[in-house]
PDB file of C-alpha atoms in Angstrom:
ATOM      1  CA  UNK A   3      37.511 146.358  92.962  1.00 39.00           C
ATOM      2  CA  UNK A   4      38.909 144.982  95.991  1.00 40.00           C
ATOM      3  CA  UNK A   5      38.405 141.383  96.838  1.00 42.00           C
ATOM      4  CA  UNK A   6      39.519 137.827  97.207  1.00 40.00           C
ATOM      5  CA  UNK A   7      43.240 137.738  96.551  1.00 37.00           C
ATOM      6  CA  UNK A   8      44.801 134.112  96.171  1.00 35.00           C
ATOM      7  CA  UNK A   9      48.588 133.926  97.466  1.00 34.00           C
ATOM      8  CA  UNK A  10      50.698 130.791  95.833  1.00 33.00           C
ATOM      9  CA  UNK A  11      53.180 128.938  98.319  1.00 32.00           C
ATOM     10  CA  UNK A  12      56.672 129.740  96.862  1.00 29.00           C
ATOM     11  CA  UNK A  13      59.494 129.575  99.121  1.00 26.00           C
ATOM     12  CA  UNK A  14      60.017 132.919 101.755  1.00 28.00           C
ATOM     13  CA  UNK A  15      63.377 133.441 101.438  1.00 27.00           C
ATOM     14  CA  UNK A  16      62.786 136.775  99.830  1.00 27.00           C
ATOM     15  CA  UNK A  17      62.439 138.312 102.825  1.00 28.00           C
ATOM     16  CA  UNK A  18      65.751 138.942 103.514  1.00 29.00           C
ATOM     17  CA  UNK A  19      66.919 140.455  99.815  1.00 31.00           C
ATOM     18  CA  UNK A  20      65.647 139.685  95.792  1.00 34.00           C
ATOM     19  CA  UNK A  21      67.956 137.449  95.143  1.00 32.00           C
ATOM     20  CA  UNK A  22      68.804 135.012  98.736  1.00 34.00           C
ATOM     21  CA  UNK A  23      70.208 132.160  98.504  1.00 32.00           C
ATOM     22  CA  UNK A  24      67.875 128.533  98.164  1.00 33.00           C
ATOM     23  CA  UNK A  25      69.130 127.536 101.756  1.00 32.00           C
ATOM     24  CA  UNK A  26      68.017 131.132 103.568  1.00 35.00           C
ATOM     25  CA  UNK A  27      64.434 130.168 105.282  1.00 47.00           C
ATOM     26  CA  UNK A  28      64.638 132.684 108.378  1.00 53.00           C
ATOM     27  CA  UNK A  29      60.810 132.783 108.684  1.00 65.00           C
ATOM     28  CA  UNK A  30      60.009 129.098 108.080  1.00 70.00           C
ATOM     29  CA  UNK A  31      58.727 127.485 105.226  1.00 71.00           C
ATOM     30  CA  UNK A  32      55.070 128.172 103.921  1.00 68.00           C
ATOM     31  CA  UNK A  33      52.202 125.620 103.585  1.00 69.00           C
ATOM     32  CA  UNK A  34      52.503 123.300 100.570  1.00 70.00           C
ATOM     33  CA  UNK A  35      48.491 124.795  99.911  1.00 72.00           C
ATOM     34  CA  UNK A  36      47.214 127.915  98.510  1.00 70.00           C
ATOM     35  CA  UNK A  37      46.754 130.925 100.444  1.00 72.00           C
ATOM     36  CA  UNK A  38      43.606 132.996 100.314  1.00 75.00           C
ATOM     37  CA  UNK A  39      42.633 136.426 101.728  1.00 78.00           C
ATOM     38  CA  UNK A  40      39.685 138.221 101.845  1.00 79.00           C
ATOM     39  CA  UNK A  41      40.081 141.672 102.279  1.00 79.00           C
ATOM     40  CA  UNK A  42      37.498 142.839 104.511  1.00 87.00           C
ATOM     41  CA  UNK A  43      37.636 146.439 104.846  1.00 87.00           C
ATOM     42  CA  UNK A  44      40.028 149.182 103.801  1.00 87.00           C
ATOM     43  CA  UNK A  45      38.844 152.445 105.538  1.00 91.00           C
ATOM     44  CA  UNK A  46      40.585 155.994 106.784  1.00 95.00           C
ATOM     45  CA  UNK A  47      40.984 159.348 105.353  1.00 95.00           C
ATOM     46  CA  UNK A  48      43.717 158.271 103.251  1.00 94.00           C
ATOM     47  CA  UNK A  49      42.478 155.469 101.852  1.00 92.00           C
ATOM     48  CA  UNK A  50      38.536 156.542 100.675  1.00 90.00           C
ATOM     49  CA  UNK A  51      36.707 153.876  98.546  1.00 88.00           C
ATOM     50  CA  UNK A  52      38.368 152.560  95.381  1.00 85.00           C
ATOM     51  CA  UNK A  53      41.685 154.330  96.071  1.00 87.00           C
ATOM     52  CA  UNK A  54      43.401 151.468  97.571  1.00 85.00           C
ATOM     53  CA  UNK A  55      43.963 147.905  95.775  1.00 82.00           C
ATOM     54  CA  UNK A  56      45.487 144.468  97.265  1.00 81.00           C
ATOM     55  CA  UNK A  57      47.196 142.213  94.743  1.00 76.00           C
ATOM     56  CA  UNK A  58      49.527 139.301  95.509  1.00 62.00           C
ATOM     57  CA  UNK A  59      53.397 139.668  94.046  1.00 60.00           C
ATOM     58  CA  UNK A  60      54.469 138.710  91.423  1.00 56.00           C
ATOM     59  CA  UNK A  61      56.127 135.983  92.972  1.00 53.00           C
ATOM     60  CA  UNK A  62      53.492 134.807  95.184  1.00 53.00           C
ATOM     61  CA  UNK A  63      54.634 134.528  98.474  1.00 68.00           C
ATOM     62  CA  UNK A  64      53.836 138.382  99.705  1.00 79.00           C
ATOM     63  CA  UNK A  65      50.395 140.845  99.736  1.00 81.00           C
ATOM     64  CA  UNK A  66      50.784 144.518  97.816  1.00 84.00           C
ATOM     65  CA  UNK A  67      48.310 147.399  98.764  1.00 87.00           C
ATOM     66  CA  UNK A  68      48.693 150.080  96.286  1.00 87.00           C
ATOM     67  CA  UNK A  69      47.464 153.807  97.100  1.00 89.00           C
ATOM     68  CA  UNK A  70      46.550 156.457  94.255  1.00 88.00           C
ATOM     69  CA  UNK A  71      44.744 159.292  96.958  1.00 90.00           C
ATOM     70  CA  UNK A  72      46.976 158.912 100.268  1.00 94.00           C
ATOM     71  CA  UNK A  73      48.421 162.675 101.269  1.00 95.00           C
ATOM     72  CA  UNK A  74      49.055 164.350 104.043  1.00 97.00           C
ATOM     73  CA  UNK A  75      49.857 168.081 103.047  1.00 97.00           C
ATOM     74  CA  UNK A  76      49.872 171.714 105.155  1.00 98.00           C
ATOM     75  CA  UNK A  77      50.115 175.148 103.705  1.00 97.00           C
ATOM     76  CA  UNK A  78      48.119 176.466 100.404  1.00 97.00           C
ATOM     77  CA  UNK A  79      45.806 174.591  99.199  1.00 93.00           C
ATOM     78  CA  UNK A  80      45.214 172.426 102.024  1.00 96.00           C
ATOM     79  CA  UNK A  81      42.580 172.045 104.246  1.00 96.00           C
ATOM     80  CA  UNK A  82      43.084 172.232 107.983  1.00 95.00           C
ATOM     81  CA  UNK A  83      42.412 168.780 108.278  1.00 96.00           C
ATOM     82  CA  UNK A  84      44.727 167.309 105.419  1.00 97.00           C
ATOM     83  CA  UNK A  85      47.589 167.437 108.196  1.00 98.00           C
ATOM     84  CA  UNK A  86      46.882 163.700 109.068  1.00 98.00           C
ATOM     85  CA  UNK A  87      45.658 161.130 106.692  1.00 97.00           C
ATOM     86  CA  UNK A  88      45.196 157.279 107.976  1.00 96.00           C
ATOM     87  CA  UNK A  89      44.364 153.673 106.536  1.00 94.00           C
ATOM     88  CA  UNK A  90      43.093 151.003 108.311  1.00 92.00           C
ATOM     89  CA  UNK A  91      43.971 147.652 106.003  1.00 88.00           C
ATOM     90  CA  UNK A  92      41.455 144.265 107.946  1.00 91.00           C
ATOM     91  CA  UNK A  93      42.514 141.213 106.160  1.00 87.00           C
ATOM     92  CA  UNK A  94      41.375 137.480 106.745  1.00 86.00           C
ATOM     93  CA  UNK A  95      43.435 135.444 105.698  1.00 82.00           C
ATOM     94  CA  UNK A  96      42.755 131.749 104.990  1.00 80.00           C
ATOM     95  CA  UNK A  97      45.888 129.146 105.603  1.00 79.00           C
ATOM     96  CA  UNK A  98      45.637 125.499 105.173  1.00 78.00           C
ATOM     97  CA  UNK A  99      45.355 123.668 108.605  1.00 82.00           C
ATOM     98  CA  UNK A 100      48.107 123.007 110.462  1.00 85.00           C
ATOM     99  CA  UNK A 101      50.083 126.511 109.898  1.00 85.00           C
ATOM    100  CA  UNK A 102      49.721 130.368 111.280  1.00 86.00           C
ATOM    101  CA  UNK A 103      51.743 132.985 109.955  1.00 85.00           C
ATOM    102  CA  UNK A 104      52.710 136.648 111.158  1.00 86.00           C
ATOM    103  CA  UNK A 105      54.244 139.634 109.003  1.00 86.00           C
ATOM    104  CA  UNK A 106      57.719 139.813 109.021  1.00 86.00           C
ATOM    105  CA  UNK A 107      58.149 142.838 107.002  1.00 88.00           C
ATOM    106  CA  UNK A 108      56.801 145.931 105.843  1.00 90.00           C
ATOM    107  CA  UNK A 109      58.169 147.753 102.770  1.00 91.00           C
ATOM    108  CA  UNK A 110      56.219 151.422 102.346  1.00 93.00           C
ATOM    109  CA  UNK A 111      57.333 153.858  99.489  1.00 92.00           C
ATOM    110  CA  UNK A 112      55.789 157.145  98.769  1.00 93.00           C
ATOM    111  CA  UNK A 113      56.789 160.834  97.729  1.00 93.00           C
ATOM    112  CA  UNK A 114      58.057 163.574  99.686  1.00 96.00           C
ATOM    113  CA  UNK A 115      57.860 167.519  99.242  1.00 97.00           C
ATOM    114  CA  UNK A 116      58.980 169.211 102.438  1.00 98.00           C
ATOM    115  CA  UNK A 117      59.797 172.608 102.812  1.00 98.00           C
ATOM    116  CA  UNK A 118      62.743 173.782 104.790  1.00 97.00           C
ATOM    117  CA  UNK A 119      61.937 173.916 108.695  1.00 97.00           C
ATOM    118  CA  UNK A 120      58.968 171.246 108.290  1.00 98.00           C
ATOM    119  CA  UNK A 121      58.119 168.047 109.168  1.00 98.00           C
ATOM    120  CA  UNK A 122      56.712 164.513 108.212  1.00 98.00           C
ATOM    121  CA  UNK A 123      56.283 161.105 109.971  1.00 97.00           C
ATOM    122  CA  UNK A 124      54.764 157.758 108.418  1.00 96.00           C
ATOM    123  CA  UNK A 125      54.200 155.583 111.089  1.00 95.00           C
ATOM    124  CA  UNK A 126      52.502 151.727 111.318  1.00 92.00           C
ATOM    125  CA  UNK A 127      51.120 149.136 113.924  1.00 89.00           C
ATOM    126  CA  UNK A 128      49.911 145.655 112.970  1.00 88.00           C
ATOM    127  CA  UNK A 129      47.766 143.280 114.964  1.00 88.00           C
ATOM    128  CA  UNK A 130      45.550 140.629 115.506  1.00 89.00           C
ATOM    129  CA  UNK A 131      41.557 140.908 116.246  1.00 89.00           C
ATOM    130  CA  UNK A 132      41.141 140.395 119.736  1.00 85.00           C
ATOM    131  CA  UNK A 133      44.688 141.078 120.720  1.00 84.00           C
ATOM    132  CA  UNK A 134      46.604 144.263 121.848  1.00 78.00           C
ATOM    133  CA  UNK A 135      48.000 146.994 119.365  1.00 72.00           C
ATOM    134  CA  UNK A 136      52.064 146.300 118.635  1.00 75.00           C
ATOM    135  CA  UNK A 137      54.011 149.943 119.622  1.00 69.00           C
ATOM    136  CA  UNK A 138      53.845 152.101 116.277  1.00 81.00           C
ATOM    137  CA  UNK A 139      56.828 152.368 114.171  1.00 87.00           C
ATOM    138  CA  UNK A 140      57.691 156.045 113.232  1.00 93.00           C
ATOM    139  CA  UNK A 141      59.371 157.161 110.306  1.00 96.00           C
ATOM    140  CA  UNK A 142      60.323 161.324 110.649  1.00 97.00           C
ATOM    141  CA  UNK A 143      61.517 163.373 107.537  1.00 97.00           C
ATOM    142  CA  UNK A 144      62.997 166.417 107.474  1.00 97.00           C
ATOM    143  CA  UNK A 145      62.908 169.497 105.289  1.00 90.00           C
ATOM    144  CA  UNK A 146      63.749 170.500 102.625  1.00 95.00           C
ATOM    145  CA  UNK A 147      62.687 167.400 101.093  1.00 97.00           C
ATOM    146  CA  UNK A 148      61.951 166.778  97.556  1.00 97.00           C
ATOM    147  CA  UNK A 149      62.397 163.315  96.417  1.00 94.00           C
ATOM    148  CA  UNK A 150      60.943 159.658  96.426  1.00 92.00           C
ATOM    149  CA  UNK A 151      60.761 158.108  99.501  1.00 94.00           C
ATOM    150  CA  UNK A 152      61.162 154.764 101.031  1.00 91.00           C
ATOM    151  CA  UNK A 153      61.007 152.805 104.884  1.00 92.00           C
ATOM    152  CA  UNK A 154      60.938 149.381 106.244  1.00 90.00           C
ATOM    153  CA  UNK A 155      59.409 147.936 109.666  1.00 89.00           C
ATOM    154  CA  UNK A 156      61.461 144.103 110.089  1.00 85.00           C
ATOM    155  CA  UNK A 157      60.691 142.247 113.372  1.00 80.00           C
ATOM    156  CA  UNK A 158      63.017 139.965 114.752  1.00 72.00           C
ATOM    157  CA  UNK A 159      62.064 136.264 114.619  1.00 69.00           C
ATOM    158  CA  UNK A 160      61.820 136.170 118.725  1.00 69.00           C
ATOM    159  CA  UNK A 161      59.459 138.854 118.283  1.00 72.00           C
ATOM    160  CA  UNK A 162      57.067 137.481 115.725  1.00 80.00           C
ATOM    161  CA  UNK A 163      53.292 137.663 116.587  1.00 84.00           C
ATOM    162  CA  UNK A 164      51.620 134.796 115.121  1.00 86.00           C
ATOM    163  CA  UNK A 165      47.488 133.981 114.143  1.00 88.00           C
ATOM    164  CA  UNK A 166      46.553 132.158 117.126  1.00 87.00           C
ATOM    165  CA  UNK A 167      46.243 128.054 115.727  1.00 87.00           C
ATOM    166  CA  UNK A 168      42.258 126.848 115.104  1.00 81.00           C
ATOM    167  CA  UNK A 169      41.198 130.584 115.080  1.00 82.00           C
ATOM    168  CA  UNK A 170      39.826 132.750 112.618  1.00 84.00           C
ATOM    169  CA  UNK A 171      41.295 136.663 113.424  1.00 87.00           C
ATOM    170  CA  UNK A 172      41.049 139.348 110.902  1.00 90.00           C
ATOM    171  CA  UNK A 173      44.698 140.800 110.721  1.00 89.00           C
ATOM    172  CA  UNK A 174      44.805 144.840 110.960  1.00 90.00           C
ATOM    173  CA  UNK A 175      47.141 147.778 109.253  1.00 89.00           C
ATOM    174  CA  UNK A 176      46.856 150.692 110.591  1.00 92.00           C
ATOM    175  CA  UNK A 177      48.888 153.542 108.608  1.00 94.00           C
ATOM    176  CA  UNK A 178      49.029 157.109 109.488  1.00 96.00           C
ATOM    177  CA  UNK A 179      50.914 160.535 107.532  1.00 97.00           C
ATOM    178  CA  UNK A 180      51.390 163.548 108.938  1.00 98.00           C
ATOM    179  CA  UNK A 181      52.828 166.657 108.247  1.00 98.00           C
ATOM    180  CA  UNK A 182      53.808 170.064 110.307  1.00 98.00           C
ATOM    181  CA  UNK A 183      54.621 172.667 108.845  1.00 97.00           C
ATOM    182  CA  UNK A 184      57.061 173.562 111.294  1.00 97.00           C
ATOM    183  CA  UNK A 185      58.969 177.393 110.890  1.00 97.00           C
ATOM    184  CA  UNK A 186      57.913 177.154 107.204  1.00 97.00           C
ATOM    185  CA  UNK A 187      55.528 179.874 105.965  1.00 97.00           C
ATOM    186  CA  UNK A 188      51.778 177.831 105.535  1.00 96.00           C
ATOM    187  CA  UNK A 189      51.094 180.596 104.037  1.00 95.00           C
ATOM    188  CA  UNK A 190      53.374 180.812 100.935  1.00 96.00           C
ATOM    189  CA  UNK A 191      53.948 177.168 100.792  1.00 96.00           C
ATOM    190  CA  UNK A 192      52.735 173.462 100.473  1.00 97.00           C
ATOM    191  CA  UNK A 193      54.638 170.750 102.458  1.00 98.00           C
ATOM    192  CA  UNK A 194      53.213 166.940 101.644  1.00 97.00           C
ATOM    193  CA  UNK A 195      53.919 163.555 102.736  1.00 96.00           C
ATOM    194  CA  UNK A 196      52.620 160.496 100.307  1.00 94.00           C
ATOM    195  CA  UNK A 197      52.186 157.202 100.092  1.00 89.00           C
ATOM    196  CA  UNK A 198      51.495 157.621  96.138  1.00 66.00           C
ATOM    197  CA  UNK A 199      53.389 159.360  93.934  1.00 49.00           C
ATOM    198  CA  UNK A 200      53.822 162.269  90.915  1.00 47.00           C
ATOM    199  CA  UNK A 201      54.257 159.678  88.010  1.00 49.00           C
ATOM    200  CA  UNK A 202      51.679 156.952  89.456  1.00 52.00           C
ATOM    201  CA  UNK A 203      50.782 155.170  92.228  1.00 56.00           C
ATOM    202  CA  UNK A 204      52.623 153.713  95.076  1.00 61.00           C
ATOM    203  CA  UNK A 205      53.395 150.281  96.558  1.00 68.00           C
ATOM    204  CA  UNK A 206      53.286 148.518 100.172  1.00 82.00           C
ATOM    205  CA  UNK A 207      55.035 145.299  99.903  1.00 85.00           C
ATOM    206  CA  UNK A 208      53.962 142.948 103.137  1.00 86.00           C
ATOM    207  CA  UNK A 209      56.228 139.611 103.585  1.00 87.00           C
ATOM    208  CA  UNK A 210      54.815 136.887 105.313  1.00 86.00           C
ATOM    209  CA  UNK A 211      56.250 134.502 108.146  1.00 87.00           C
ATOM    210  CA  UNK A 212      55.056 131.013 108.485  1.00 85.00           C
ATOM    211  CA  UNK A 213      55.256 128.224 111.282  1.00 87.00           C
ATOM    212  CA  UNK A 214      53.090 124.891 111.632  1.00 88.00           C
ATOM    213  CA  UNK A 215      50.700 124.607 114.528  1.00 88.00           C
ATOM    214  CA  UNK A 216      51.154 122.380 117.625  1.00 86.00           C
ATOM    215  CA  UNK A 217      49.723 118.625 116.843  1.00 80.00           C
ATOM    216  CA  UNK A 218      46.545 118.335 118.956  1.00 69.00           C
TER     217      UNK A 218
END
């Protein structure tokens, strides 16, 4: 059941790699306090009730939404519809006074069974309530495609969009898959695109940024 998830204030050096080393900090260090979000709605065609999940890492200083029923697919079997599947993610997250934060990074994983001469494309905007939509970031495959995938949206520290400071904003995922089946024969064959997977379900790993507000 989705709900409150508590986030621990390790350091954020992780962003970068696994393993950085103690002295990398490129997205400032977090709040000495405990993070909390609320996770206010997860809602799209790709994402129907109890199908997606929000957990914090393992090591505490990230958010990971996990899909089991998130598949875009053309060709037999599918509807006409199951071309495009989306997920809208709303979050509120709760920092202790005195800090915002933005997402840094996005880490998506999923499957991939594309027939020669079709297409997929995962694609993802983030934003603030209130304030404008960030361009999407596209990810195209290419078939024939069988295999595990994986793709990564970084933004440049110059380019962070922080929480405005003293505000409460619900922060927003949007996700979309889609599929074409291109010169492939519909007909004869299934192409798919997932964020889940053949042997279980699939993670999205979201790294946070963190800077201290302005002294009033």
């Amino acid at each position: 059941m989705l709900g409150p998830v508590a986030i621990g204030c390790a350091a954020v050096a992780m962003f970068a790699a696994p393993v950085a080393p103690p002295s990398a900090a490129p997205y400032g260090e977090p709040p000495p306090d405990r993070i909390v979000i609320d996770v206010v709605g997860v809602n799209g065609s790709g994402c129907p009730a109890g199908t997606a999940n929000v957990t914090v890492s393992p090591d505490n200083t990230a958010f990971t939404v996990t899909y089991s029923s998130y598949t875009a697919q053309v060709g037999v079997g599918a509807k006409p519809t199951d071309f495009r599947k989306n997920c809208q993610l709303s979050l509120n997250v709760h920092v202790p006074q005195g800090f915002t934060y933005a997402v840094a990074k996005a880490d998506y994983r999923g499957f991939a069974h594309l027939e020669k001469g079709a297409t997929g494309l995962q694609r993802a905007t983030y934003y603030f309530q209130g304030m404008s939509q960030s361009t999407y970031v596209n990810h195209p495959f290419t078939g024939a495609l069988h295999d595990n995938w994986q793709a990564s949206d970084s933004t440049g520290i110059d380019a962070l969009v922080y929480a405005p400071c003293g505000a409460v904003r619900y922060f927003n995922i949007n996700t979309e898959l889609r599929v074409d089946a291109g010169s492939s024969d519909p007909t004869r064959t299934t192409s798919l695109l997932a964020m889940d997977s053949t042997d279980g379900s699939i993670n999205t790993l979201y790294h946070f940024a963190w800077k201290p507000c302005p002294r009033p």
